[in-house]
PDB file of C-alpha atoms in Angstrom:
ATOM      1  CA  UNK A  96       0.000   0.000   0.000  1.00 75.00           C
ATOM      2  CA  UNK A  97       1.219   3.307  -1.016  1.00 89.00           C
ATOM      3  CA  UNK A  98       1.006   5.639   2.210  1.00 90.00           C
ATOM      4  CA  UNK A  99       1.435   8.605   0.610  1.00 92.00           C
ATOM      5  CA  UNK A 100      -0.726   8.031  -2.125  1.00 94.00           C
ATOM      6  CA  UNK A 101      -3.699   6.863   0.456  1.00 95.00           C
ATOM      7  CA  UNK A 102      -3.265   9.555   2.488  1.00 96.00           C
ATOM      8  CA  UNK A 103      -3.751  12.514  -0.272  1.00 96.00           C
ATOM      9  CA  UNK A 104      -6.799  10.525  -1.621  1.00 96.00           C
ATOM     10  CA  UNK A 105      -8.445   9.960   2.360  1.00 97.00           C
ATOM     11  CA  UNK A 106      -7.431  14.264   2.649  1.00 97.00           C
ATOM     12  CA  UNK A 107      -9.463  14.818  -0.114  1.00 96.00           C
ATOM     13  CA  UNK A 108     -12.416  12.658   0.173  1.00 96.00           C
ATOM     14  CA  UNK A 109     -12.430  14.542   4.031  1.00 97.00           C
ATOM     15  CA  UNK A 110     -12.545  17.695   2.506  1.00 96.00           C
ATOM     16  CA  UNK A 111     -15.607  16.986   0.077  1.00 96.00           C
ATOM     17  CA  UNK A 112     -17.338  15.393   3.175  1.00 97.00           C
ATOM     18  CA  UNK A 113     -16.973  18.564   5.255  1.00 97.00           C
ATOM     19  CA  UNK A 114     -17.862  20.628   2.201  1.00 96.00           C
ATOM     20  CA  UNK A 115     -21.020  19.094   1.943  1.00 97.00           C
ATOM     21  CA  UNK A 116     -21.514  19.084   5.859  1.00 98.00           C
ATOM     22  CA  UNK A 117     -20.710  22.715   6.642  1.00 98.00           C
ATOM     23  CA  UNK A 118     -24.021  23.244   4.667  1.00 97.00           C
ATOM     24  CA  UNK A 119     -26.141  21.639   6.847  1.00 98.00           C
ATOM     25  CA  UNK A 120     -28.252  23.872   9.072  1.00 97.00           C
ATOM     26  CA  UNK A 121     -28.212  23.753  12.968  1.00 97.00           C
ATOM     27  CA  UNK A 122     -32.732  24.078  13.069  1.00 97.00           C
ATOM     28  CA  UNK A 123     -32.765  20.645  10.807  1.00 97.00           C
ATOM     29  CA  UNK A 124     -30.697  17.809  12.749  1.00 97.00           C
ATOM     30  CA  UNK A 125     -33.803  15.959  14.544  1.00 97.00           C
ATOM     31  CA  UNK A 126     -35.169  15.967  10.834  1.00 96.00           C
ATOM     32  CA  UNK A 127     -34.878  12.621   8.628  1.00 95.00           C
ATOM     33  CA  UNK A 128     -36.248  11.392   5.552  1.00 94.00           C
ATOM     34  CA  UNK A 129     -38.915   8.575   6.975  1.00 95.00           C
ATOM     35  CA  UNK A 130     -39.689   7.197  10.267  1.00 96.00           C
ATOM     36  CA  UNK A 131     -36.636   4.102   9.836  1.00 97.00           C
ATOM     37  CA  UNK A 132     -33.463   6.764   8.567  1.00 96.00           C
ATOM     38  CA  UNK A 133     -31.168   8.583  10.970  1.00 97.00           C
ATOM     39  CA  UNK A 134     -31.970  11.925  11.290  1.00 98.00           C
ATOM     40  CA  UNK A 135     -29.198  14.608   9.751  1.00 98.00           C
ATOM     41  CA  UNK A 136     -27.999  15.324  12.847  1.00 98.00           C
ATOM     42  CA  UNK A 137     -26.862  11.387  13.868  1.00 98.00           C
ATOM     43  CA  UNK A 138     -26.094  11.002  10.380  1.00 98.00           C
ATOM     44  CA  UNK A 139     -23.796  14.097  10.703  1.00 98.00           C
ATOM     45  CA  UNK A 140     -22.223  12.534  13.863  1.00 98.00           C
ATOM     46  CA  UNK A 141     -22.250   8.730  12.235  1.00 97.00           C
ATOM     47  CA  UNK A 142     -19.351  10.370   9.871  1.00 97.00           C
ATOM     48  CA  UNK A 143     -17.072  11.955  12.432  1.00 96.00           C
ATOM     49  CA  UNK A 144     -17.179   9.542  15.381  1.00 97.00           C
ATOM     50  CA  UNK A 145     -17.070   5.986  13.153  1.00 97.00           C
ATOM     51  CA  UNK A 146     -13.868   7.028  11.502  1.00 97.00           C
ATOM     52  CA  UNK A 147     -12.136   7.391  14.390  1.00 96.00           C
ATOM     53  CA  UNK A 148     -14.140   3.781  15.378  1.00 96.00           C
ATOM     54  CA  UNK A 149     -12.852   2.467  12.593  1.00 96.00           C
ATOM     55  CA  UNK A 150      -9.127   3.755  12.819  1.00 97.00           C
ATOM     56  CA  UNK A 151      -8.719   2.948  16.452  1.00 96.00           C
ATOM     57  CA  UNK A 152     -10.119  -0.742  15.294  1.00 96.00           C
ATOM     58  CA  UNK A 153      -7.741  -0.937  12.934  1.00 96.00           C
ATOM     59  CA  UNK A 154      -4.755  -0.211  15.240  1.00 95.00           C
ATOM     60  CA  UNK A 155      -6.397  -2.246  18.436  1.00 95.00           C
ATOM     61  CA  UNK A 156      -8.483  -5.290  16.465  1.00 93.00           C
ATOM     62  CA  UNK A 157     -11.099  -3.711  17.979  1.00 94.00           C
ATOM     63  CA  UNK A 158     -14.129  -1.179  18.420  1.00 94.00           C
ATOM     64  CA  UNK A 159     -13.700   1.932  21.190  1.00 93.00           C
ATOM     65  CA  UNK A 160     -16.394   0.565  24.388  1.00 93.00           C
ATOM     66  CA  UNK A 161     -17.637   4.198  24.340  1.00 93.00           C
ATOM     67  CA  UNK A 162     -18.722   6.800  21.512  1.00 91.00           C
ATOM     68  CA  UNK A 163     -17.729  11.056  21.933  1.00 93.00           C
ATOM     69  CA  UNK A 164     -21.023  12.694  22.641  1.00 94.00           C
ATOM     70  CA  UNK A 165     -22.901  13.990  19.604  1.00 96.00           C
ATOM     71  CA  UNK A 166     -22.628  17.547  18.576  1.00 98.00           C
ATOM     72  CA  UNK A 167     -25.945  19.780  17.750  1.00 97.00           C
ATOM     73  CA  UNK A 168     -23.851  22.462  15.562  1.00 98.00           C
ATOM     74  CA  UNK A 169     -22.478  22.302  12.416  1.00 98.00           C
ATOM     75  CA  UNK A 170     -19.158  24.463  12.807  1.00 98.00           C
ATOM     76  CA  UNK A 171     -18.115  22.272  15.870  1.00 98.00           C
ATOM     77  CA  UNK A 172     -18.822  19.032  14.276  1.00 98.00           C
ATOM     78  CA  UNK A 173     -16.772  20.110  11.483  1.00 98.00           C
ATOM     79  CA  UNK A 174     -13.619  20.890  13.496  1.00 98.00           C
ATOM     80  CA  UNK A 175     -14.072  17.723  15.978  1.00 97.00           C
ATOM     81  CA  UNK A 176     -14.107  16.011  12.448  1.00 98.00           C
ATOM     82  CA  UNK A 177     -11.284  17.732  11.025  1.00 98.00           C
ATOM     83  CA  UNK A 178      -9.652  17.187  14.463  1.00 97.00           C
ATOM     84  CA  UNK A 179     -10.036  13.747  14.773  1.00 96.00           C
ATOM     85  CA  UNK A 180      -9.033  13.157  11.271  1.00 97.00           C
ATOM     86  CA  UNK A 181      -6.240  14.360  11.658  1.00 97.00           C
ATOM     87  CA  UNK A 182      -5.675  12.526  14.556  1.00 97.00           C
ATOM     88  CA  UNK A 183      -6.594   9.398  12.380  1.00 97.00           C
ATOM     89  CA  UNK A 184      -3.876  10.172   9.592  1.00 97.00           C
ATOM     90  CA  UNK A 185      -1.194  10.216  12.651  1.00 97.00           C
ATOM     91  CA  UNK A 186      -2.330   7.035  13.673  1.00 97.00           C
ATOM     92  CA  UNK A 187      -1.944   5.275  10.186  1.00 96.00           C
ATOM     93  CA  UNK A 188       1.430   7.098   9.045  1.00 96.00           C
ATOM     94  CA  UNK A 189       2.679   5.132  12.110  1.00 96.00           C
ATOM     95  CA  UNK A 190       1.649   2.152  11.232  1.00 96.00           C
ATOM     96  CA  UNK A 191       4.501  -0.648   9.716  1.00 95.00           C
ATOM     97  CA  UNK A 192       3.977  -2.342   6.477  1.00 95.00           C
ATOM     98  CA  UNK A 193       3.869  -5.337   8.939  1.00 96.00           C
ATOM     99  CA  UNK A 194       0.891  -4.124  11.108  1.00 96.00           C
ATOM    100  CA  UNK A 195      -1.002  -3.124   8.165  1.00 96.00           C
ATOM    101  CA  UNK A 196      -1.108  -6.972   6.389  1.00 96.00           C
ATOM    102  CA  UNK A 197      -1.612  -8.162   9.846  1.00 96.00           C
ATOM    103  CA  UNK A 198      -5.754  -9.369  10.325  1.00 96.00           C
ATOM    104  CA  UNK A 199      -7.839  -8.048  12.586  1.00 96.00           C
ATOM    105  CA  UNK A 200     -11.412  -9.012  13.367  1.00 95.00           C
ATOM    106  CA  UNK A 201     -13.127  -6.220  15.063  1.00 94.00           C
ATOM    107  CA  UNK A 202     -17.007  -7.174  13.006  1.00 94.00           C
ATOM    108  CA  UNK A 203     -16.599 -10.809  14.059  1.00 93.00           C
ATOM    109  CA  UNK A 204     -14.422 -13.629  12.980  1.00 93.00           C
ATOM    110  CA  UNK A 205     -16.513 -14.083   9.968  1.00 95.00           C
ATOM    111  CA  UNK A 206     -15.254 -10.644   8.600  1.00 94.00           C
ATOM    112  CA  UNK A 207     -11.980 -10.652   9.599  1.00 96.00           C
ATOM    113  CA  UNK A 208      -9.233  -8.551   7.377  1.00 96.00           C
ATOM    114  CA  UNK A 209      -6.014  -7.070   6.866  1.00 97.00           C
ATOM    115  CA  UNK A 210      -5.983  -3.785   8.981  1.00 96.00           C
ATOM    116  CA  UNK A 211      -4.872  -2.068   4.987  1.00 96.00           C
ATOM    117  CA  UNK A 212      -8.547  -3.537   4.325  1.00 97.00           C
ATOM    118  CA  UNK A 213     -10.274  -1.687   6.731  1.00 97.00           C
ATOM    119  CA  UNK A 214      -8.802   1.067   6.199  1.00 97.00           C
ATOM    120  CA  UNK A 215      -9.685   1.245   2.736  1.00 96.00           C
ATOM    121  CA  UNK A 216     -13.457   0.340   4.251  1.00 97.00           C
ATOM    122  CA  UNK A 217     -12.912   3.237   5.639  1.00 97.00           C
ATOM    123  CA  UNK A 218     -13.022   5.609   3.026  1.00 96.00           C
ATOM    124  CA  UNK A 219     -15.713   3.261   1.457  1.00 97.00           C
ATOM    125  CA  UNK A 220     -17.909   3.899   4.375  1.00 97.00           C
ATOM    126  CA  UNK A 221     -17.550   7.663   4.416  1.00 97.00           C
ATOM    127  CA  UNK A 222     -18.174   7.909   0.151  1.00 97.00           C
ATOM    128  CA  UNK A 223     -21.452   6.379   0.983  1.00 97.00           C
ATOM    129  CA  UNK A 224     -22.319   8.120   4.389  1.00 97.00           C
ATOM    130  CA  UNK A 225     -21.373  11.418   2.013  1.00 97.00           C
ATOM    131  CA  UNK A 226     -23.793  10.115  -0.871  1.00 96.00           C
ATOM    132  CA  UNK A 227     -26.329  10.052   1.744  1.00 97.00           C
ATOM    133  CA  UNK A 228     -25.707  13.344   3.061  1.00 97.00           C
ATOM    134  CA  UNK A 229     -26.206  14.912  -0.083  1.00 96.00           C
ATOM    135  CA  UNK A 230     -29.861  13.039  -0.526  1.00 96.00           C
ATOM    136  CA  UNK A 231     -30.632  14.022   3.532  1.00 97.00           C
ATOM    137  CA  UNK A 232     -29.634  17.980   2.264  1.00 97.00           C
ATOM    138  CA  UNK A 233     -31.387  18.548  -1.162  1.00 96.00           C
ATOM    139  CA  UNK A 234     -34.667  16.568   0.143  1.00 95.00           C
ATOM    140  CA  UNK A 235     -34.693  19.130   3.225  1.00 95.00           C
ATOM    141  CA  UNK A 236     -34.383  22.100   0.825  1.00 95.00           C
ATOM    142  CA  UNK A 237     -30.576  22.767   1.539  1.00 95.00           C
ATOM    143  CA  UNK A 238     -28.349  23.951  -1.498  1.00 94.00           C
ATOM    144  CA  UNK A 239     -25.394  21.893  -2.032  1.00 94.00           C
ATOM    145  CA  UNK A 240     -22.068  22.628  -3.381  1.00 92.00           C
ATOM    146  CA  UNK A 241     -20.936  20.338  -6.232  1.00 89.00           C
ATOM    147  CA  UNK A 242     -19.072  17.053  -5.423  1.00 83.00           C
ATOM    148  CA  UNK A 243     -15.889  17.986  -7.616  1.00 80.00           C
ATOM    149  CA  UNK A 244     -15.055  21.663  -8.368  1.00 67.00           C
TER     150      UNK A 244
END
């Protein structure tokens, strides 16, 4: 796996995520689409707090027992985001070649992985947490910025 190269690409996937977050208004977080979605604001919070989840289960093999509390405004889940992502990116330049083929379990034996897996599942999980964003924002009236540009 090419550090570098996974590192720009995560950096910019973050900063099309918060792009599309910082647009999200305060007044609509206990609003959701239908009666079995999360509402904006957990889906808001789902992004920040289960990449650092998933990065700490990478390193560890397993989940963090407790979850940060969830944050009601938009500018301070942005920077706990950006904060914690950055956080994440210190974690993984750290990490050997060695402890990234190694396989970790931390969804069950059934799914376990190479901890260079998850943290491509990662990125997968916050491309479609993003996708969803977008739907949460233009169904609840909100303008959104284009994806690229």
């Amino acid at each position: 796996m090419n550090m570098d190269s996974f590192i720009s690409n995560w950096r910019r996937i973050h900063k099309q995520t918060t792009k599309i977050m910082a647009v999200a208004p305060n007044d609509k977080y206990d609003w959701k689409p239908a009666d079995s979605a999360m509402t904006l604001g957990e889906l808001m919070n789902h992004l920040w707090i289960a990449e650092a989840g998933l990065i700490a289960a990478a390193k560890t093999g397993v989940f963090p027992k407790e979850a940060p509390p969830q944050i009601k405004d938009t500018a301070e889940l942005i920077a706990a985001y950006d904060k914690t992502h950055e956080e994440a990116i210190a974690t993984v330049k750290a990490m050997t070649p060695e402890e990234l083929a190694e396989t970790v379990a931390p969804f069950g034996p059934d799914a376990a992985m190479s901890r260079s897996a998850l943290l491509h599942l990662t990125m997968e999980h916050e491309i479609h947490h993003r996708g969803q964003l977008y739907t949460y924002l233009r169904i609840a009236g909100c303008e959104v910025p284009p994806l690229f540009g």
